[in-house]
Amino acid sequence: MHIKDWVQTRIRQDEIDRYKEESEKDFIDDELIESCLDGMREPDVAYVRQIIAKSLRIETLSLRETAALLYVKDPVLIAEMEEAAIRIKKFVYDNRIVTFAPLYLSSKCVNSCRYCSFRAENGEMERRIVPRDELKKEVQTLAGEIGHKRLIVVYGEHPDSDIGYIVDTVKEIYGSHFTTRKGSGQIRRVNINAAPMSIGDLKRLKEVGIGTYQVFQETYHKKTYRQVHPQNTLKGNYDWRLYTMHRAFDAGIDDVGIGALFGLYDWRFEVMGLISHTHELERRFGVGPHTISFPRLEPASNAPLATESKYLVNDEDFKHAVLTLRLAVPYTGMILTAREDAPLRRRILPLGITQTDASTKIGLGAYSRDSQEQDFKRQQFVIGDSRSLDEVVRDMAEMGFITSFCTAGYRCGRTGNKIMDMLKCGTEGKFCKLNAIITYREWLDDFASEETRRTAEPLIQKEIREVREQNPDMFDMLMAYYEKTAQGSRDLYF
Ligand code: SAM
Ligand code: SF4
């Protein structure tokens, strides 16, 4: 099919309209957001403390409450917000950080987002779709040599990487197994970051067993959205993107990841947009986003907006945005990516981050090429932290975080509502601690360097002691799985 004809078939207006209520308006109320922000420029100290107490009860904040946190400037209150963020993370997720790698499979794209080097007008980009034999090599490196268990697979929007290609690649990834030092390696959770789809296509993603379906709105501000996404492109349709997650729920996918690309418009507005999106999903489907992402604009070839936007977010404001999001949606997973450099990641991780990537390469075919250099002609933007998974695991262990390679949740049906309820009452954190210990053991034995293993051993022993004290009913079972894993059994989980 000709590209133009294919583009014509993508957007189903009825799969937007069915979600709009009464008026034609969508659920991002610009006026309400602006008025909440305007009214909260000098938040009252007692009010801020009430809000922090609400977050600590693991309740989602209102727009007004979120606006108040966004304007807190008093260092004493900021310190109280930080302390609350740490406590919330500990209560809901314990001291686990889940790790994953991005895998880019296509650089062809019909869109022209002004901040992205994959945009159609960029003649300097090498355009291709990763073929099957090369995909096999990429997965071999990721799962067989580095030791990843989770991927976020990323696709441009193009007929050559349409739903058929996505389904085939997910099957290929799940079907690959590798022998390791002591056991075996395999990708056990494939998350997807791909363009908005119809309910029919999303059902195919559900059938093939994806984990999270992730789509970022980029900017919730409509005027800016129109400016940065040319209106004659598929991505120019704000509503088609905004209601993607509604369609995902209707297709049976209840782990959805939302996000905004920070730097396109005012960062406070984007946080408010993410919270509005969260409220809408909670109200409609009884379950909020599985994860929230907050990528910042990074330099990209032939995309001057990425460096020249007047809304680029500095480190302090970025930290404030992350902190506010942690408090505003206390149960959600929060993803900090390798777009950020190592020192900033160290500063922000403790403030409630639950997932981060490592050994990140975003060039097509870059994992198996084994080149450390970033290549402007082959990748979407420039990353800030290219440390290996081994280094990141060690660094996190030194900070007291156990890296979890657990992928049990969705395989045991703990998705959507089921997992949210457990997270809110703190039981998922305790439960997942067991899987974190088992998968940490597995990874340390299969992939870690001697140095990382030495750093991690005291931490794993401390975790085991905590289970004995805090969750004695599960202790014997944990130790049985732990011993089996240490002897070479793989993929045991609770
Ligand atoms: N093409 C699909 C889409 O746009 O939804 C999915 C993949 S796109 C390659 C993944 C994400 O990368 C985008 O949603 C955007 O937020 C982010 N991105 C694009 N350009 C970027 C840049 N210059 N710096 C940081 N992130 C960027
Ligand atoms: Fe294409 Fe996505 Fe890049 Fe936009 S952000 S040009 S849709 S790959």
Short mmCIF file of C-alpha atoms and ligand atoms in Angstrom, two decimals:
data_model
loop_
_atom_site.label_atom_id
_atom_site.label_comp_id
_atom_site.label_asym_id
_atom_site.label_seq_id
_atom_site.Cartn_x
_atom_site.Cartn_y
_atom_site.Cartn_z
CA MET A 1 0.00 0.00 0.00
CA HIS A 2 1.23 3.49 -0.80
CA ILE A 3 2.33 5.43 2.29
CA LYS A 4 -0.27 8.16 1.74
CA ASP A 5 -3.07 5.58 1.54
CA TRP A 6 -1.80 3.83 4.64
CA VAL A 7 -1.78 7.14 6.55
CA GLN A 8 -5.42 7.70 5.55
CA THR A 9 -6.46 4.44 7.22
CA ARG A 10 -4.92 5.07 10.62
CA ILE A 11 -7.14 7.43 12.57
CA ARG A 12 -10.65 6.22 13.44
CA GLN A 13 -12.68 9.25 14.42
CA ASP A 14 -15.31 7.03 16.09
CA GLU A 15 -12.57 5.72 18.42
CA ILE A 16 -12.05 9.28 19.63
CA ASP A 17 -15.64 10.52 19.71
CA ARG A 18 -16.96 7.63 21.79
CA TYR A 19 -14.89 8.82 24.75
CA LYS A 20 -15.92 12.44 24.67
CA GLU A 21 -18.73 13.36 26.97
CA GLU A 22 -21.49 16.00 26.63
CA SER A 23 -19.58 18.85 25.01
CA GLU A 24 -16.96 18.20 22.40
CA LYS A 25 -14.28 18.98 24.98
CA ASP A 26 -11.57 16.56 25.97
CA PHE A 27 -10.47 16.04 29.57
CA ILE A 28 -7.49 18.41 29.50
CA ASP A 29 -9.08 21.61 30.74
CA ASP A 30 -6.50 24.31 29.94
CA GLU A 31 -8.47 27.02 31.71
CA LEU A 32 -8.86 25.01 34.89
CA ILE A 33 -5.16 24.12 34.87
CA GLU A 34 -4.14 27.76 34.36
CA SER A 35 -6.48 28.99 37.08
CA CYS A 36 -5.24 26.36 39.58
CA LEU A 37 -1.66 27.38 38.81
CA ASP A 38 -2.45 31.10 39.04
CA GLY A 39 -4.24 30.67 42.35
CA MET A 40 -1.43 28.73 44.00
CA ARG A 41 1.62 30.90 43.41
CA GLU A 42 2.10 31.49 47.14
CA PRO A 43 0.83 28.31 48.80
CA ASP A 44 0.00 28.42 52.48
CA VAL A 45 2.41 26.41 54.65
CA ALA A 46 -0.34 24.61 56.59
CA TYR A 47 -2.09 23.70 53.33
CA VAL A 48 1.14 22.25 51.90
CA ARG A 49 1.60 20.11 55.02
CA GLN A 50 -1.99 18.83 54.70
CA ILE A 51 -1.25 17.87 51.10
CA ILE A 52 1.92 16.03 52.07
CA ALA A 53 -0.08 14.11 54.71
CA LYS A 54 -2.60 13.12 52.02
CA SER A 55 0.18 11.80 49.77
CA LEU A 56 1.48 9.76 52.68
CA ARG A 57 -1.97 8.13 52.90
CA ILE A 58 -1.32 7.05 49.26
CA GLU A 59 -4.15 9.13 47.84
CA THR A 60 -4.04 10.84 44.45
CA LEU A 61 -3.87 14.61 44.76
CA SER A 62 -6.32 17.04 43.13
CA LEU A 63 -5.23 19.57 40.52
CA ARG A 64 -5.34 22.39 43.09
CA GLU A 65 -3.18 20.41 45.52
CA THR A 66 -0.71 19.53 42.77
CA ALA A 67 -0.50 23.20 41.75
CA ALA A 68 0.33 24.14 45.34
CA LEU A 69 3.23 21.66 45.48
CA LEU A 70 4.53 22.93 42.15
CA TYR A 71 4.99 26.39 43.66
CA VAL A 72 6.61 25.40 46.98
CA LYS A 73 9.87 27.34 47.31
CA ASP A 74 10.58 27.27 51.04
CA PRO A 75 13.61 24.95 51.51
CA VAL A 76 12.12 23.55 54.74
CA LEU A 77 8.95 22.50 52.93
CA ILE A 78 10.94 21.16 49.98
CA ALA A 79 12.89 19.01 52.45
CA GLU A 80 9.57 17.75 53.89
CA MET A 81 8.36 16.91 50.38
CA GLU A 82 11.57 14.99 49.72
CA GLU A 83 11.28 13.07 52.96
CA ALA A 84 7.66 12.19 52.11
CA ALA A 85 8.67 11.03 48.61
CA ILE A 86 11.26 8.69 50.10
CA ARG A 87 8.73 7.30 52.61
CA ILE A 88 6.05 6.80 49.95
CA LYS A 89 8.47 4.95 47.69
CA LYS A 90 9.61 2.75 50.59
CA PHE A 91 6.02 1.95 51.62
CA VAL A 92 4.71 1.22 48.13
CA TYR A 93 7.75 -0.26 46.39
CA ASP A 94 10.30 -0.90 49.14
CA ASN A 95 13.92 -0.21 48.11
CA ARG A 96 13.63 -1.91 44.73
CA ILE A 97 14.48 -0.31 41.42
CA VAL A 98 13.42 -2.25 38.36
CA THR A 99 15.73 -2.08 35.39
CA PHE A 100 15.19 -2.41 31.65
CA ALA A 101 16.73 -1.49 28.29
CA PRO A 102 15.24 0.36 25.35
CA LEU A 103 15.42 -1.43 22.01
CA TYR A 104 14.89 0.69 18.89
CA LEU A 105 13.68 -1.33 15.92
CA SER A 106 12.75 1.28 13.32
CA SER A 107 13.84 4.75 12.31
CA LYS A 108 11.35 5.20 9.48
CA CYS A 109 8.62 7.64 10.38
CA VAL A 110 5.80 9.39 8.53
CA ASN A 111 5.62 12.19 11.11
CA SER A 112 7.60 15.38 11.49
CA CYS A 113 7.84 16.16 15.18
CA ARG A 114 10.06 19.22 15.35
CA TYR A 115 12.16 17.88 18.24
CA CYS A 116 12.94 14.40 16.87
CA SER A 117 15.62 13.36 14.41
CA PHE A 118 13.44 10.56 13.04
CA ARG A 119 11.13 13.19 11.57
CA ALA A 120 10.41 12.58 7.90
CA GLU A 121 12.24 15.71 6.65
CA ASN A 122 15.57 14.72 8.18
CA GLY A 123 17.45 13.52 5.11
CA GLU A 124 20.58 12.76 7.14
CA MET A 125 19.01 9.96 9.16
CA GLU A 126 19.81 6.41 8.13
CA ARG A 127 16.34 4.90 7.66
CA ARG A 128 15.70 1.26 8.21
CA ILE A 129 13.73 -1.41 9.96
CA VAL A 130 15.75 -3.94 11.94
CA PRO A 131 15.47 -7.28 10.11
CA ARG A 132 14.86 -10.57 11.90
CA ASP A 133 18.45 -11.85 11.88
CA GLU A 134 19.71 -8.58 13.34
CA LEU A 135 16.94 -8.59 15.95
CA LYS A 136 18.14 -12.03 17.04
CA LYS A 137 21.64 -10.62 17.58
CA GLU A 138 20.31 -7.65 19.54
CA VAL A 139 18.33 -9.92 21.86
CA GLN A 140 21.32 -12.24 22.22
CA THR A 141 23.41 -9.31 23.46
CA LEU A 142 20.70 -7.91 25.74
CA ALA A 143 19.43 -11.14 27.28
CA GLY A 144 22.36 -13.49 26.78
CA GLU A 145 25.30 -11.20 27.56
CA ILE A 146 24.13 -8.16 29.52
CA GLY A 147 21.36 -9.96 31.37
CA HIS A 148 18.29 -7.81 30.79
CA LYS A 149 14.89 -9.37 31.43
CA ARG A 150 12.75 -6.40 30.41
CA LEU A 151 12.73 -4.26 27.30
CA ILE A 152 10.88 -1.24 26.10
CA VAL A 153 10.77 -1.74 22.36
CA VAL A 154 10.47 1.50 20.38
CA TYR A 155 9.08 1.95 16.87
CA GLY A 156 8.66 4.91 14.50
CA GLU A 157 5.27 5.25 12.83
CA HIS A 158 5.46 3.78 9.36
CA PRO A 159 3.75 1.08 7.28
CA ASP A 160 6.99 -0.95 7.33
CA SER A 161 6.83 -1.11 11.14
CA ASP A 162 3.08 -1.43 11.50
CA ILE A 163 1.20 -3.78 13.82
CA GLY A 164 2.23 -6.89 11.84
CA TYR A 165 5.92 -6.08 12.28
CA ILE A 166 5.42 -5.19 15.96
CA VAL A 167 3.67 -8.48 16.70
CA ASP A 168 6.32 -10.51 14.85
CA THR A 169 9.17 -8.79 16.68
CA VAL A 170 7.56 -9.25 20.11
CA LYS A 171 7.11 -12.99 19.36
CA GLU A 172 10.72 -13.27 18.25
CA ILE A 173 11.95 -11.59 21.43
CA TYR A 174 9.86 -13.77 23.76
CA GLY A 175 10.91 -16.89 21.88
CA SER A 176 14.67 -16.38 22.32
CA HIS A 177 16.55 -18.26 25.09
CA PHE A 178 20.28 -18.19 25.83
CA THR A 179 22.69 -20.21 27.90
CA THR A 180 24.47 -18.16 30.56
CA ARG A 181 27.30 -18.67 33.07
CA LYS A 182 25.12 -20.65 35.42
CA GLY A 183 21.63 -20.86 33.98
CA SER A 184 19.73 -19.28 31.12
CA GLY A 185 18.79 -15.82 29.94
CA GLN A 186 15.59 -14.60 28.35
CA ILE A 187 13.56 -11.42 27.92
CA ARG A 188 10.48 -11.98 30.08
CA ARG A 189 8.64 -8.72 29.72
CA VAL A 190 8.33 -6.73 26.49
CA ASN A 191 6.90 -3.26 26.92
CA ILE A 192 6.06 -1.23 23.82
CA ASN A 193 6.50 2.43 22.94
CA ALA A 194 4.76 2.91 19.62
CA ALA A 195 2.37 5.32 17.97
CA PRO A 196 -1.30 5.42 18.98
CA MET A 197 -3.31 2.54 17.56
CA SER A 198 -6.87 1.44 16.94
CA ILE A 199 -8.63 -0.87 19.38
CA GLY A 200 -8.26 -3.72 16.85
CA ASP A 201 -4.47 -3.31 16.68
CA LEU A 202 -4.21 -2.93 20.45
CA LYS A 203 -6.04 -6.25 20.88
CA ARG A 204 -3.27 -7.86 18.84
CA LEU A 205 -0.69 -6.38 21.21
CA LYS A 206 -2.63 -7.80 24.14
CA GLU A 207 -2.75 -11.25 22.49
CA VAL A 208 0.99 -11.36 21.93
CA GLY A 209 1.51 -10.66 25.63
CA ILE A 210 3.04 -7.21 25.91
CA GLY A 211 3.68 -5.76 29.36
CA THR A 212 3.09 -2.01 29.41
CA TYR A 213 1.80 0.01 26.47
CA GLN A 214 3.53 3.37 26.58
CA VAL A 215 2.63 6.51 24.67
CA PHE A 216 3.73 10.00 25.68
CA GLN A 217 1.42 12.91 24.95
CA GLU A 218 4.61 14.98 24.49
CA THR A 219 2.82 18.20 25.47
CA TYR A 220 -0.64 18.51 26.98
CA HIS A 221 -0.78 22.16 25.88
CA LYS A 222 -2.89 22.17 22.72
CA LYS A 223 -1.46 25.27 21.08
CA THR A 224 2.10 24.04 21.57
CA TYR A 225 1.08 20.58 20.42
CA ARG A 226 -0.11 22.03 17.12
CA GLN A 227 3.09 24.03 16.71
CA VAL A 228 5.49 21.14 17.23
CA HIS A 229 3.50 18.47 15.36
CA PRO A 230 2.67 19.65 11.84
CA GLN A 231 -1.07 19.47 11.31
CA ASN A 232 -0.84 17.55 8.05
CA THR A 233 0.77 14.58 9.83
CA LEU A 234 -0.79 11.70 11.75
CA LYS A 235 0.78 12.86 14.98
CA GLY A 236 -0.75 16.29 14.47
CA ASN A 237 -4.04 14.85 15.81
CA TYR A 238 -3.96 15.67 19.54
CA ASP A 239 -7.12 13.75 20.37
CA TRP A 240 -6.10 10.53 18.62
CA ARG A 241 -3.07 10.49 20.90
CA LEU A 242 -4.89 11.67 24.02
CA TYR A 243 -7.42 8.83 23.90
CA THR A 244 -4.91 6.07 23.10
CA MET A 245 -4.99 4.77 26.65
CA HIS A 246 -8.78 4.68 26.62
CA ARG A 247 -8.60 2.45 23.58
CA ALA A 248 -5.91 0.35 25.26
CA PHE A 249 -8.17 -0.31 28.26
CA ASP A 250 -11.01 -1.21 25.93
CA ALA A 251 -8.66 -3.62 24.17
CA GLY A 252 -7.88 -5.30 27.49
CA ILE A 253 -4.47 -3.70 28.14
CA ASP A 254 -4.59 -2.35 31.68
CA ASP A 255 -0.90 -1.57 32.27
CA VAL A 256 -0.50 1.73 30.49
CA GLY A 257 2.38 4.22 30.64
CA ILE A 258 1.79 7.93 30.14
CA GLY A 259 4.39 10.69 29.84
CA ALA A 260 5.21 14.21 28.74
CA LEU A 261 8.32 15.40 26.94
CA PHE A 262 9.58 18.12 29.25
CA GLY A 263 10.90 21.21 27.48
CA LEU A 264 8.20 21.76 24.87
CA TYR A 265 6.02 23.93 27.14
CA ASP A 266 5.92 25.14 30.74
CA TRP A 267 6.93 22.25 33.01
CA ARG A 268 4.27 23.03 35.62
CA PHE A 269 1.54 22.84 32.97
CA GLU A 270 2.84 19.44 31.82
CA VAL A 271 2.74 18.05 35.37
CA MET A 272 -0.86 19.26 35.64
CA GLY A 273 -1.62 17.59 32.28
CA LEU A 274 -0.22 14.28 33.54
CA ILE A 275 -2.35 14.55 36.68
CA SER A 276 -5.47 15.36 34.63
CA HIS A 277 -4.74 12.27 32.52
CA THR A 278 -4.34 10.19 35.69
CA HIS A 279 -7.67 11.45 37.08
CA GLU A 280 -9.45 10.61 33.83
CA LEU A 281 -8.09 7.03 33.77
CA GLU A 282 -8.93 6.52 37.45
CA ARG A 283 -12.46 7.85 36.91
CA ARG A 284 -13.17 5.93 33.71
CA PHE A 285 -11.39 2.67 34.29
CA GLY A 286 -10.88 2.59 38.06
CA VAL A 287 -7.13 2.37 37.59
CA GLY A 288 -4.48 5.00 36.94
CA PRO A 289 -1.30 4.75 34.88
CA HIS A 290 1.05 1.87 35.62
CA THR A 291 3.94 4.25 34.97
CA ILE A 292 4.59 7.94 34.42
CA SER A 293 7.59 9.05 32.34
CA PHE A 294 9.13 12.51 32.23
CA PRO A 295 11.74 12.52 29.47
CA ARG A 296 13.51 15.85 28.97
CA LEU A 297 14.35 17.15 25.51
CA GLU A 298 17.82 16.07 24.43
CA PRO A 299 19.82 17.27 21.42
CA ALA A 300 18.77 15.58 18.20
CA SER A 301 20.24 15.91 14.72
CA ASN A 302 18.44 18.32 12.41
CA ALA A 303 15.92 19.13 15.12
CA PRO A 304 16.90 22.57 16.43
CA LEU A 305 13.83 22.83 18.66
CA ALA A 306 15.41 20.20 20.91
CA THR A 307 18.11 22.67 21.94
CA GLU A 308 16.47 26.01 21.25
CA SER A 309 13.05 25.65 22.88
CA LYS A 310 12.44 28.47 25.34
CA TYR A 311 10.87 25.99 27.77
CA LEU A 312 13.92 23.76 28.33
CA VAL A 313 13.79 22.60 31.96
CA ASN A 314 16.79 23.12 34.24
CA ASP A 315 17.91 20.47 36.76
CA GLU A 316 16.29 22.13 39.78
CA ASP A 317 12.89 22.50 38.11
CA PHE A 318 13.16 18.97 36.76
CA LYS A 319 13.77 17.65 40.26
CA HIS A 320 10.79 19.65 41.51
CA ALA A 321 8.58 18.20 38.76
CA VAL A 322 9.61 14.63 39.65
CA LEU A 323 9.07 15.26 43.34
CA THR A 324 5.60 16.68 42.75
CA LEU A 325 4.62 13.77 40.51
CA ARG A 326 5.79 11.30 43.19
CA LEU A 327 3.56 12.95 45.77
CA ALA A 328 0.62 13.56 43.43
CA VAL A 329 0.27 9.91 42.25
CA PRO A 330 1.82 7.96 45.13
CA TYR A 331 1.06 4.49 43.78
CA THR A 332 2.38 4.83 40.24
CA GLY A 333 5.68 3.57 38.80
CA MET A 334 8.04 6.44 37.90
CA ILE A 335 10.61 6.05 35.12
CA LEU A 336 13.88 7.98 34.98
CA THR A 337 15.83 7.32 31.80
CA ALA A 338 19.43 7.42 30.63
CA ARG A 339 18.63 10.68 28.85
CA GLU A 340 19.84 12.13 32.17
CA ASP A 341 23.50 11.95 33.16
CA ALA A 342 24.81 9.80 36.02
CA PRO A 343 25.19 12.54 38.70
CA LEU A 344 21.63 13.77 38.16
CA ARG A 345 20.29 10.21 38.15
CA ARG A 346 21.97 9.64 41.51
CA ARG A 347 20.29 12.75 42.88
CA ILE A 348 16.83 11.97 41.58
CA LEU A 349 16.62 8.18 41.99
CA PRO A 350 16.04 8.31 45.77
CA LEU A 351 13.07 10.66 45.35
CA GLY A 352 10.71 7.90 44.44
CA ILE A 353 11.91 6.49 41.13
CA THR A 354 10.86 2.87 40.57
CA GLN A 355 12.36 2.06 37.15
CA THR A 356 15.46 3.04 35.24
CA ASP A 357 17.30 1.82 32.15
CA ALA A 358 20.94 0.80 31.96
CA SER A 359 23.55 -0.15 29.33
CA THR A 360 21.35 1.99 27.13
CA LYS A 361 21.94 2.29 23.41
CA ILE A 362 19.34 3.81 21.16
CA GLY A 363 20.95 3.38 17.76
CA LEU A 364 19.37 0.74 15.53
CA GLY A 365 21.39 -2.45 15.87
CA ALA A 366 23.71 -0.73 18.37
CA TYR A 367 23.78 -3.42 21.07
CA SER A 368 25.21 -6.12 18.82
CA ARG A 369 27.54 -3.68 17.00
CA ASP A 370 29.23 -3.18 20.37
CA SER A 371 30.24 0.41 19.72
CA GLN A 372 30.37 2.86 22.58
CA GLU A 373 30.03 5.85 20.30
CA GLN A 374 26.74 7.61 19.85
CA ASP A 375 25.91 8.00 16.19
CA PHE A 376 23.78 11.00 15.18
CA LYS A 377 22.83 9.43 11.87
CA ARG A 378 21.40 6.35 13.48
CA GLN A 379 19.74 7.46 16.68
CA GLN A 380 16.81 9.57 17.77
CA PHE A 381 18.61 11.83 20.23
CA VAL A 382 21.73 11.84 22.41
CA ILE A 383 21.72 10.02 25.75
CA GLY A 384 23.39 11.29 28.93
CA ASP A 385 24.34 8.07 30.71
CA SER A 386 25.85 5.14 28.83
CA ARG A 387 27.07 3.18 31.86
CA SER A 388 26.80 -0.60 31.68
CA LEU A 389 24.12 -2.50 33.56
CA ASP A 390 26.87 -3.93 35.76
CA GLU A 391 28.02 -0.43 36.77
CA VAL A 392 24.48 0.79 37.38
CA VAL A 393 23.60 -2.25 39.52
CA ARG A 394 26.74 -1.69 41.57
CA ASP A 395 26.08 2.03 41.91
CA MET A 396 22.53 1.39 43.07
CA ALA A 397 23.71 -1.25 45.56
CA GLU A 398 26.10 1.32 47.01
CA MET A 399 23.09 3.62 47.41
CA GLY A 400 21.17 0.85 49.19
CA PHE A 401 18.85 -0.07 46.30
CA ILE A 402 18.30 -3.64 45.18
CA THR A 403 17.95 -3.94 41.41
CA SER A 404 14.92 -6.02 40.61
CA PHE A 405 14.72 -8.11 37.46
CA CYS A 406 11.27 -9.30 38.42
CA THR A 407 8.73 -9.78 35.66
CA ALA A 408 6.26 -11.85 37.64
CA GLY A 409 3.46 -9.27 37.90
CA TYR A 410 1.78 -9.55 34.54
CA ARG A 411 2.58 -13.24 34.19
CA CYS A 412 0.58 -13.93 37.38
CA GLY A 413 -2.25 -11.65 36.28
CA ARG A 414 -1.23 -8.91 38.69
CA THR A 415 -2.04 -6.02 36.34
CA GLY A 416 -4.40 -3.04 36.33
CA ASN A 417 -6.69 -2.87 39.34
CA LYS A 418 -5.28 -5.95 41.02
CA ILE A 419 -1.77 -4.58 41.27
CA MET A 420 -2.93 -1.02 42.07
CA ASP A 421 -4.90 -2.16 45.10
CA MET A 422 -1.90 -4.12 46.37
CA LEU A 423 0.42 -1.17 45.80
CA LYS A 424 -1.86 1.23 47.65
CA CYS A 425 -1.98 -0.90 50.77
CA GLY A 426 1.73 -1.71 50.69
CA THR A 427 1.39 -5.47 50.15
CA GLU A 428 2.85 -5.47 46.65
CA GLY A 429 6.07 -3.93 47.99
CA LYS A 430 6.57 -6.80 50.44
CA PHE A 431 5.55 -9.40 47.90
CA CYS A 432 7.84 -8.08 45.20
CA LYS A 433 10.73 -7.99 47.62
CA LEU A 434 10.80 -11.79 47.40
CA ASN A 435 10.94 -11.73 43.62
CA ALA A 436 13.55 -8.98 43.70
CA ILE A 437 15.80 -11.16 45.89
CA ILE A 438 15.40 -14.23 43.67
CA THR A 439 16.01 -12.34 40.42
CA TYR A 440 18.93 -10.41 41.90
CA ARG A 441 20.56 -13.72 42.88
CA GLU A 442 19.94 -15.00 39.37
CA TRP A 443 21.50 -11.95 37.72
CA LEU A 444 24.48 -11.80 40.09
CA ASP A 445 25.31 -15.44 39.37
CA ASP A 446 24.78 -15.19 35.62
CA PHE A 447 26.13 -11.79 34.67
CA ALA A 448 27.72 -9.67 37.43
CA SER A 449 31.40 -8.79 37.59
CA GLU A 450 33.31 -9.89 40.68
CA GLU A 451 33.34 -6.32 41.97
CA THR A 452 29.58 -5.91 41.62
CA ARG A 453 28.95 -9.24 43.27
CA ARG A 454 31.10 -8.28 46.23
CA THR A 455 29.20 -5.01 46.61
CA ALA A 456 25.80 -6.67 46.25
CA GLU A 457 26.22 -9.67 48.61
CA PRO A 458 25.76 -7.72 51.88
CA LEU A 459 22.66 -6.06 50.42
CA ILE A 460 21.03 -9.34 49.41
CA GLN A 461 21.75 -10.77 52.88
CA LYS A 462 20.18 -7.69 54.48
CA GLU A 463 17.07 -8.13 52.29
CA ILE A 464 16.79 -11.77 53.33
CA ARG A 465 17.02 -10.80 57.02
CA GLU A 466 14.27 -8.22 56.50
CA VAL A 467 11.97 -10.85 55.01
CA ARG A 468 12.62 -13.11 58.02
CA GLU A 469 11.67 -10.29 60.38
CA GLN A 470 8.82 -8.62 58.47
CA ASN A 471 7.27 -11.43 56.46
CA PRO A 472 8.06 -14.62 58.44
CA ASP A 473 5.24 -16.65 56.81
CA MET A 474 7.01 -16.42 53.46
CA PHE A 475 10.54 -16.93 54.74
CA ASP A 476 10.85 -20.71 54.25
CA MET A 477 9.40 -20.51 50.80
CA LEU A 478 11.78 -17.68 49.90
CA MET A 479 14.77 -19.67 51.08
CA ALA A 480 13.68 -22.75 49.13
CA TYR A 481 13.48 -20.70 45.91
CA TYR A 482 16.68 -18.87 46.78
CA GLU A 483 18.66 -22.10 47.24
CA LYS A 484 17.29 -23.58 44.03
CA THR A 485 18.21 -20.41 42.16
CA ALA A 486 21.72 -20.43 43.62
CA GLN A 487 22.03 -23.99 42.27
CA GLY A 488 21.04 -22.93 38.74
CA SER A 489 17.23 -23.08 38.53
CA ARG A 490 15.89 -20.09 36.66
CA ASP A 491 12.70 -18.01 36.46
CA LEU A 492 11.23 -18.97 39.82
CA TYR A 493 8.76 -16.40 41.12
CA PHE A 494 5.95 -15.73 43.58
N1 SAM B 1 7.10 7.22 17.27
C1 SAM B 1 6.33 6.92 18.41
C2 SAM B 1 5.75 8.14 19.03
O1 SAM B 1 6.18 9.23 18.71
O2 SAM B 1 4.87 7.95 19.84
C3 SAM B 1 7.06 6.20 19.48
C4 SAM B 1 8.48 6.30 19.68
S1 SAM B 1 9.30 7.84 19.90
C5 SAM B 1 10.64 7.20 19.07
C6 SAM B 1 9.58 7.77 21.66
C7 SAM B 1 9.60 9.04 22.43
O3 SAM B 1 10.86 9.67 22.31
C8 SAM B 1 8.64 10.12 22.03
O4 SAM B 1 7.37 9.87 22.52
C9 SAM B 1 9.28 11.37 22.62
O5 SAM B 1 8.72 11.69 23.88
C10 SAM B 1 10.74 10.98 22.81
N2 SAM B 1 11.63 11.91 22.10
C11 SAM B 1 11.55 12.29 20.82
N3 SAM B 1 12.52 13.19 20.54
C12 SAM B 1 13.23 13.39 21.67
C13 SAM B 1 14.34 14.22 22.02
N4 SAM B 1 14.91 15.04 21.16
N5 SAM B 1 14.80 14.15 23.29
C14 SAM B 1 14.22 13.33 24.20
N6 SAM B 1 13.18 12.52 23.92
C15 SAM B 1 12.68 12.56 22.67
FE1 SF4 B 2 8.27 9.87 14.53
FE2 SF4 B 2 7.89 9.44 17.17
FE3 SF4 B 2 10.01 10.85 16.26
FE4 SF4 B 2 7.65 11.91 16.10
S1 SF4 B 2 8.71 11.33 18.02
S2 SF4 B 2 9.16 11.90 14.44
S3 SF4 B 2 6.37 10.14 15.69
S4 SF4 B 2 9.59 8.69 15.90
#
